[in-house]
mmCIF file of C-alpha atoms in Angstrom:
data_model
loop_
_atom_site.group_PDB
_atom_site.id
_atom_site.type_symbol
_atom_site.label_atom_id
_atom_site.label_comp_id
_atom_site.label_asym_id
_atom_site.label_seq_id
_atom_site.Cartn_x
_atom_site.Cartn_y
_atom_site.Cartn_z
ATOM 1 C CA UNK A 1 80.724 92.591 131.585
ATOM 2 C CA UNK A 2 79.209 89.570 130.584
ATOM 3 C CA UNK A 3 79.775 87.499 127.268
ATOM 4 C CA UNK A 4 76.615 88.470 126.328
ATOM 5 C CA UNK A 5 76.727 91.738 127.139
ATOM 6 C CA UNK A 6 80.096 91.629 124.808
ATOM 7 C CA UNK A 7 78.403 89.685 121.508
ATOM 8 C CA UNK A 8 75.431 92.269 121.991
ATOM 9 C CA UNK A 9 78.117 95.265 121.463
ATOM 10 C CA UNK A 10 79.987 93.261 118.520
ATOM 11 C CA UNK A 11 76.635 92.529 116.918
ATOM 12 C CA UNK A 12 75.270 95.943 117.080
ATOM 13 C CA UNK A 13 78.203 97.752 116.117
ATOM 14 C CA UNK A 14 79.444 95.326 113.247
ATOM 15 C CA UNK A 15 79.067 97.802 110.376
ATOM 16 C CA UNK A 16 81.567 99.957 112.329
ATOM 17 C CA UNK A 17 83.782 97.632 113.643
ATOM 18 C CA UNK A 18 84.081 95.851 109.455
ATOM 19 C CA UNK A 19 84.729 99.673 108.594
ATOM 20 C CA UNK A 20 88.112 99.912 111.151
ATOM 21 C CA UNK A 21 89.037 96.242 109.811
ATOM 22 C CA UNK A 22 89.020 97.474 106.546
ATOM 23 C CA UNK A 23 91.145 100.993 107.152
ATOM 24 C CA UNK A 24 93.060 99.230 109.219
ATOM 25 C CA UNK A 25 93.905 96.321 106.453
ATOM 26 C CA UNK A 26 94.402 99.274 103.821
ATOM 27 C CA UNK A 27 96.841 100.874 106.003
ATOM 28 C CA UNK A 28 98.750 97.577 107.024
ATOM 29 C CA UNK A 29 98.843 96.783 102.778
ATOM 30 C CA UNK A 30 100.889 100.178 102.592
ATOM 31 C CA UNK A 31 103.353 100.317 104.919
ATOM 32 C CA UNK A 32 106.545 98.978 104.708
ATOM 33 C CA UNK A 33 108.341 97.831 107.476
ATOM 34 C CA UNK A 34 111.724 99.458 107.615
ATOM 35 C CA UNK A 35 110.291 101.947 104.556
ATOM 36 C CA UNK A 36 109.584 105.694 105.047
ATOM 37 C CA UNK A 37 105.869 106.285 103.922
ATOM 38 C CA UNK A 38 106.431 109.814 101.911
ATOM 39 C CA UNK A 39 105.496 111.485 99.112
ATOM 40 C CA UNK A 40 104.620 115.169 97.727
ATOM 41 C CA UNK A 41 105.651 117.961 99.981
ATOM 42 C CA UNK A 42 105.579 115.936 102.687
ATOM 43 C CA UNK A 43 106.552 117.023 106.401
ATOM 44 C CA UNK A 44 108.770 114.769 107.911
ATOM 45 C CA UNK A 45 109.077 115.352 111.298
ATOM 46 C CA UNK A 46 110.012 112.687 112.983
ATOM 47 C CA UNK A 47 113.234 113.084 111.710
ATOM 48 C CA UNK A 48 114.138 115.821 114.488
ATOM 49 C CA UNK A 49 110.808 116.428 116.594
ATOM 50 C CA UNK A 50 112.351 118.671 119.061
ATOM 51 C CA UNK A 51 113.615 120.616 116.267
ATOM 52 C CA UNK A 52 110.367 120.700 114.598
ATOM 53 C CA UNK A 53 108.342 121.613 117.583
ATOM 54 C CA UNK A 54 110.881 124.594 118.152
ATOM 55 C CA UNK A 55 109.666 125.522 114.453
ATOM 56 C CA UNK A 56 105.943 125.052 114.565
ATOM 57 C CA UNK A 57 106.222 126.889 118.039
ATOM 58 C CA UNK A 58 108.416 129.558 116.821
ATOM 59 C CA UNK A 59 106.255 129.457 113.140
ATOM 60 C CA UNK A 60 106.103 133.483 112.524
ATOM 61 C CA UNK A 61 109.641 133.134 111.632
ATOM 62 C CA UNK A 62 111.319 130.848 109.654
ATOM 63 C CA UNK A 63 114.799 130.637 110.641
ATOM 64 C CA UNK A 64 115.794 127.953 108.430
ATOM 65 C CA UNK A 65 114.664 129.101 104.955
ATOM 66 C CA UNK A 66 117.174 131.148 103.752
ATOM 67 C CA UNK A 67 118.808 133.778 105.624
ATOM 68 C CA UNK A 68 115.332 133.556 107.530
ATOM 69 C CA UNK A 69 112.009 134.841 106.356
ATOM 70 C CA UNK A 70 108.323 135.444 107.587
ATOM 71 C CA UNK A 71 106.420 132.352 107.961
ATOM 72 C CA UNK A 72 104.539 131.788 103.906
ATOM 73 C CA UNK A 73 102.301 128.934 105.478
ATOM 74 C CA UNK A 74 100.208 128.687 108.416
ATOM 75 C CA UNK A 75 103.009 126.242 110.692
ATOM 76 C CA UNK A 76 101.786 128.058 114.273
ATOM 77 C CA UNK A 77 98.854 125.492 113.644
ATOM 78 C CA UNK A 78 100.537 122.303 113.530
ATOM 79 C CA UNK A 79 100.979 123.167 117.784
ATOM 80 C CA UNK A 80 97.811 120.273 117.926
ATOM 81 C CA UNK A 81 99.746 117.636 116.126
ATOM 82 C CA UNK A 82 102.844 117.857 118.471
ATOM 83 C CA UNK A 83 101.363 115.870 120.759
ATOM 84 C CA UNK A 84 100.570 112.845 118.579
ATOM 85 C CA UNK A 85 104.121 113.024 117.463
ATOM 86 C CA UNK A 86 105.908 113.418 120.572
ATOM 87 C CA UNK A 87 103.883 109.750 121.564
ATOM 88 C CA UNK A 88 104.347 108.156 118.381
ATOM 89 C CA UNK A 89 108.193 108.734 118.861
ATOM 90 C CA UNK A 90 107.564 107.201 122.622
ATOM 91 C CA UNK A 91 106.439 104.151 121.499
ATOM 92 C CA UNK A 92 107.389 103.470 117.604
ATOM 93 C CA UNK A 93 110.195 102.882 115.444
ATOM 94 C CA UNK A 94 110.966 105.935 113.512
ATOM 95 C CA UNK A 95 110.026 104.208 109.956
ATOM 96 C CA UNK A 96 105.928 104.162 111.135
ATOM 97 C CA UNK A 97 105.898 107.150 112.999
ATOM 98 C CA UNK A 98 104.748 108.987 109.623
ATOM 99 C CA UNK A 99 102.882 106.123 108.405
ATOM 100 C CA UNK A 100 101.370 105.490 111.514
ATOM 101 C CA UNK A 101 99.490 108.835 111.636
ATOM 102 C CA UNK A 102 98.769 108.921 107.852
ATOM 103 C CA UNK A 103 96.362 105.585 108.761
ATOM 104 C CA UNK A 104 95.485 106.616 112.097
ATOM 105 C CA UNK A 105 93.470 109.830 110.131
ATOM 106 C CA UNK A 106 92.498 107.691 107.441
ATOM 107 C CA UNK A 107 90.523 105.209 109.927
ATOM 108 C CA UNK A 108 89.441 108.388 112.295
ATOM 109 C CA UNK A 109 87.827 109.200 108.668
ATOM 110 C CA UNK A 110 85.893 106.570 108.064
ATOM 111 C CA UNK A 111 84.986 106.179 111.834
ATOM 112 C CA UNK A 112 83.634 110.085 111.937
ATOM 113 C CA UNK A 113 81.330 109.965 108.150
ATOM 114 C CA UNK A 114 79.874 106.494 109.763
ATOM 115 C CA UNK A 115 78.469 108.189 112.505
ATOM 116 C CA UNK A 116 77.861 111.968 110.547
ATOM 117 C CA UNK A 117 75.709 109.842 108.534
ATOM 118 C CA UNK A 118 73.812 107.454 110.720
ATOM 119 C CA UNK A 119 73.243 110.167 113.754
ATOM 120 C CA UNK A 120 72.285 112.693 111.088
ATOM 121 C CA UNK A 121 71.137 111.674 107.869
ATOM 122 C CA UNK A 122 69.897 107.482 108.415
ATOM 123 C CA UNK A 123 69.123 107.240 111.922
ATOM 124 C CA UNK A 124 65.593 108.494 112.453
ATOM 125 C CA UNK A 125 64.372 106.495 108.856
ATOM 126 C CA UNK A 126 65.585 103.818 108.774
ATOM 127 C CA UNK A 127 66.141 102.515 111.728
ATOM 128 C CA UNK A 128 67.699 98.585 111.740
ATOM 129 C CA UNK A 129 69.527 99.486 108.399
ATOM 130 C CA UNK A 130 70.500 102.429 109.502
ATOM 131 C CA UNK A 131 73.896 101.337 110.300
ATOM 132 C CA UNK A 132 74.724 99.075 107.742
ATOM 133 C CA UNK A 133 74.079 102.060 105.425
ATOM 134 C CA UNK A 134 75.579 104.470 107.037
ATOM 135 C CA UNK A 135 78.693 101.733 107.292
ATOM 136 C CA UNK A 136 78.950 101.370 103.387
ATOM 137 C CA UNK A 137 78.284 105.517 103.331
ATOM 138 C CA UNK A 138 81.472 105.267 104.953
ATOM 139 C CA UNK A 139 83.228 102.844 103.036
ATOM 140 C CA UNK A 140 82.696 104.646 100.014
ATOM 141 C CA UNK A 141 84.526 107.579 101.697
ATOM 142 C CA UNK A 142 87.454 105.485 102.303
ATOM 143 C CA UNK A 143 87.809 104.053 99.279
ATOM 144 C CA UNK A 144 86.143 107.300 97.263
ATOM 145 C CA UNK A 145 88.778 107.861 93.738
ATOM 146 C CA UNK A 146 89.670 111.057 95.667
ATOM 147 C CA UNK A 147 90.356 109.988 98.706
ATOM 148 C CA UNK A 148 93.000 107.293 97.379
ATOM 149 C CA UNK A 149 94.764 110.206 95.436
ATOM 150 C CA UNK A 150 94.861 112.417 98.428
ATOM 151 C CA UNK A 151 96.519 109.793 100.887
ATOM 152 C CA UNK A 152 98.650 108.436 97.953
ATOM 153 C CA UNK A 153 100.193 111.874 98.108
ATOM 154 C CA UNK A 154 100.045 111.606 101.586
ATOM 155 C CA UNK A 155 100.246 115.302 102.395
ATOM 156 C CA UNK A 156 99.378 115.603 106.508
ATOM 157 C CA UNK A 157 97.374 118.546 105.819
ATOM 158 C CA UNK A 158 94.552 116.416 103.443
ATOM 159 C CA UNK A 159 95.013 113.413 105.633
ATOM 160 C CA UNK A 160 93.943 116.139 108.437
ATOM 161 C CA UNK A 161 90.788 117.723 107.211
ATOM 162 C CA UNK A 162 89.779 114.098 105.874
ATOM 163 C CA UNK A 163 89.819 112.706 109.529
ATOM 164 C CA UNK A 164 87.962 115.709 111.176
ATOM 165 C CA UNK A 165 85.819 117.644 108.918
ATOM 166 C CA UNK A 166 82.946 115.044 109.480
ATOM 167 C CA UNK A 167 83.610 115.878 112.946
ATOM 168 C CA UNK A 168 83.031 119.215 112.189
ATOM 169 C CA UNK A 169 79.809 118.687 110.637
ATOM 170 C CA UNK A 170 78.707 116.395 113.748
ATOM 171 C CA UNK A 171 79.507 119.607 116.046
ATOM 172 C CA UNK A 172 77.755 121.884 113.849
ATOM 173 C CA UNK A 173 74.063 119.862 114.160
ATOM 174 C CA UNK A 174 75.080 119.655 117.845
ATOM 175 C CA UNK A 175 75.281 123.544 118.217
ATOM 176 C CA UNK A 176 72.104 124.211 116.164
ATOM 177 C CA UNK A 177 70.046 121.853 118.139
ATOM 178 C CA UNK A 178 71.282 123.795 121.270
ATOM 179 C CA UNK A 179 73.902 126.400 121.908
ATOM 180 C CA UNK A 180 75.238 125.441 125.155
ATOM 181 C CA UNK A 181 78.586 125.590 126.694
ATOM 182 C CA UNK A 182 78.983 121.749 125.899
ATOM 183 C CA UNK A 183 78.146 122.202 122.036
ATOM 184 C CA UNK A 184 80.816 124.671 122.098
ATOM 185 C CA UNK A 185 83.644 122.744 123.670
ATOM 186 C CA UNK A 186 82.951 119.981 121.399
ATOM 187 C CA UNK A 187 83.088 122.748 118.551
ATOM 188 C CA UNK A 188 86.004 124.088 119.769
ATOM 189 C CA UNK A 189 87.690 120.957 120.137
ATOM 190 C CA UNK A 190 87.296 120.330 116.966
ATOM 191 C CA UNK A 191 88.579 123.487 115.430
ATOM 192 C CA UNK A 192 91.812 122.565 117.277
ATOM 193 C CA UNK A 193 91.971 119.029 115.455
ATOM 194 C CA UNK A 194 91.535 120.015 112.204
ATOM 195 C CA UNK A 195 93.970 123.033 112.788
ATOM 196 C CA UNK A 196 97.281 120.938 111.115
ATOM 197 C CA UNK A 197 95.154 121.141 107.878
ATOM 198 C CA UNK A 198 96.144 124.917 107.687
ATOM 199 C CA UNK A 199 100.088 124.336 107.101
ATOM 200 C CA UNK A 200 98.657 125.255 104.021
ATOM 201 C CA UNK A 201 96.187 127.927 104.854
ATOM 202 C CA UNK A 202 93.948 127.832 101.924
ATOM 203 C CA UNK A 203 93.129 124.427 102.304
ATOM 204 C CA UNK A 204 91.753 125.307 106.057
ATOM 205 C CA UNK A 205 90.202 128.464 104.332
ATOM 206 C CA UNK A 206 88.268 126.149 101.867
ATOM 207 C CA UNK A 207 86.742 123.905 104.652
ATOM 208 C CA UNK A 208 85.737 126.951 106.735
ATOM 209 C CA UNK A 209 84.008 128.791 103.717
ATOM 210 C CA UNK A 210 81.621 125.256 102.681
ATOM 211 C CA UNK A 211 81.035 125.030 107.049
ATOM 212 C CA UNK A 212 79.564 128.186 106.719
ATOM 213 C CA UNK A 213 77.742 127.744 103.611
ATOM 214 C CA UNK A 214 76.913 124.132 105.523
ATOM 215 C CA UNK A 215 75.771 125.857 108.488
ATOM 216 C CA UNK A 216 73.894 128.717 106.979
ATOM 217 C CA UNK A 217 71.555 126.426 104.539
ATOM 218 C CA UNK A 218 71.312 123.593 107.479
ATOM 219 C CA UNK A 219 69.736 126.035 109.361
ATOM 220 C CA UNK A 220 67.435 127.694 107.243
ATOM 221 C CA UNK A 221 65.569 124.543 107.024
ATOM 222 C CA UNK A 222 64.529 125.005 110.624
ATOM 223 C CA UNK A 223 65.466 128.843 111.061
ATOM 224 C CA UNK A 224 64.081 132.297 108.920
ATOM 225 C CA UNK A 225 66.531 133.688 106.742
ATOM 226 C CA UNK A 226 67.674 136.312 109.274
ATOM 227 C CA UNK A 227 68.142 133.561 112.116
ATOM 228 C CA UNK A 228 69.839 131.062 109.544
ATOM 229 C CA UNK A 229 72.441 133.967 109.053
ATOM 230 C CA UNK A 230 72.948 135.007 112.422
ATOM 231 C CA UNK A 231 73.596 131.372 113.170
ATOM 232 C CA UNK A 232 75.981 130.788 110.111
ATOM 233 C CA UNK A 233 77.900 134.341 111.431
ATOM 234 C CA UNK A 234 78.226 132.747 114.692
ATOM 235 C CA UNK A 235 80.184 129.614 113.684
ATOM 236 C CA UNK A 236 82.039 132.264 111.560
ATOM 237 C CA UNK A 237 83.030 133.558 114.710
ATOM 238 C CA UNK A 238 84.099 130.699 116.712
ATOM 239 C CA UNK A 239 86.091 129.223 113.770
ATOM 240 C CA UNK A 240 87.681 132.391 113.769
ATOM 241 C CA UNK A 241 88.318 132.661 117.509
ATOM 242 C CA UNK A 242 89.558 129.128 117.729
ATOM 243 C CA UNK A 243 92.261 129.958 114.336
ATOM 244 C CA UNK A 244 93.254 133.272 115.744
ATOM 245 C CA UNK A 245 96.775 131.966 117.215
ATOM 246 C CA UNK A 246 98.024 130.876 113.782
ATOM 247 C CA UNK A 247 96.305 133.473 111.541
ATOM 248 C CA UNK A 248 96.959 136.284 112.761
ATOM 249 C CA UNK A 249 100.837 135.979 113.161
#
């Protein structure tokens, strides 16, 4: 790869690349080295991941509250998180491990509206702007009144949905432009991402009801009423197929 080749990336991504210099600034202003990053009901499992992972694994049962009790919140679903965990704790001090991922969702945020809007809403339009609006589309989503109470808070289960439900909306357009068994990974994969957000199940149950209501009005634009339906009871189904190992326990 030439240098060329290299300024001709930089200069046509720049929106997106100012975005991630600007989560990532926001994160480095707010975490403390040698601090623990917490806040309301937070989960702090880097304390004991091993022990955690036995709970999230083992989440239809709660040994530890009490004398032991059925599982009140959705923990099965945190299974997807493990693995971001279990490498954090490879390769950083215990004091970012938390803080680390809190950011890490709060950039994968910005980085996923930036490209929901330019590849769906900006993109055909208007064109050479395109991604200098959909860059300060994103901003505003970082820096959105909202979204600073949310990761103030700092619950994983906000910071979760935050990062992937433009994701989400990306895989929906992807499946009604063409049901194939590659829209349907990506869909899938992306059901299993924002799967931590259900520690909490009524959060999850929250984003899946406005997906649907997305997915059904989306496609009525290009779809009869009947199709639009069928279509919206279709993502019903893989969201449910996809949540079925944490629900139904």
């Amino acid at each position: 790869m030439t240098i060329k080749s290299i300024q001709k990336i930089i200069k046509s991504n720049l929106p997106l690349i100012l975005l991630v210099l600007v989560a990532v600034f926001i994160g480095l202003q707010n975490t403390s080295i040698r601090a623990y990053y917490s806040g309301w009901d937070n989960i702090h499992a880097e304390f004991n991941i091993a022990q955690y992972a036995k709970r999230v694994f083992f989440g239809a049962w709660q040994e530890h509250e009490g004398l032991g009790a059925p599982a009140a919140k959705g923990h099965i679903s945190e299974i997807s998180r493990l693995p971001i965990l279990f490498i954090f704790n490879l390769i950083l001090p215990n004091y970012l491990i938390r803080s680390s991922f809190i950011f890490l969702m709060y950039s994968i945020g910005g980085i996923g509206m930036y490209l929901y809007l330019y590849k769906i809403w900006i993109k055909k339009t208007l064109g050479v702007y395109g991604k200098w609006l959909a860059g300060i589309g994103a901003l505003l989503y970082l820096v959105h009144p909202l979204t600073l109470q949310q990761f103030y808070i700092s619950f994983e289960i906000f910071t979760v949905q935050f990062a992937f439900f433009p994701f989400l909306l990306l895989s929906i357009h992807l499946l009604l432009r063409k049901i194939t068994w590659k829209s349907i990974l990506v869909f899938m994969i992306i059901q299993l991402a924002l799967a931590p957000s259900a520690h909490t199940p009524t959060v999850h149950y929250l984003g899946i009801i406005f997906s649907l209501i997305y997915s059904f009005f989306y496609a009525l634009d290009s779809k009869k009423f009947v199709s639009a339906m069928k279509f919206s009871i279709f993502i019903g189904l893989l969201t449910l197929l996809m949540n079925s190992y944490w629900i139904l326990p």
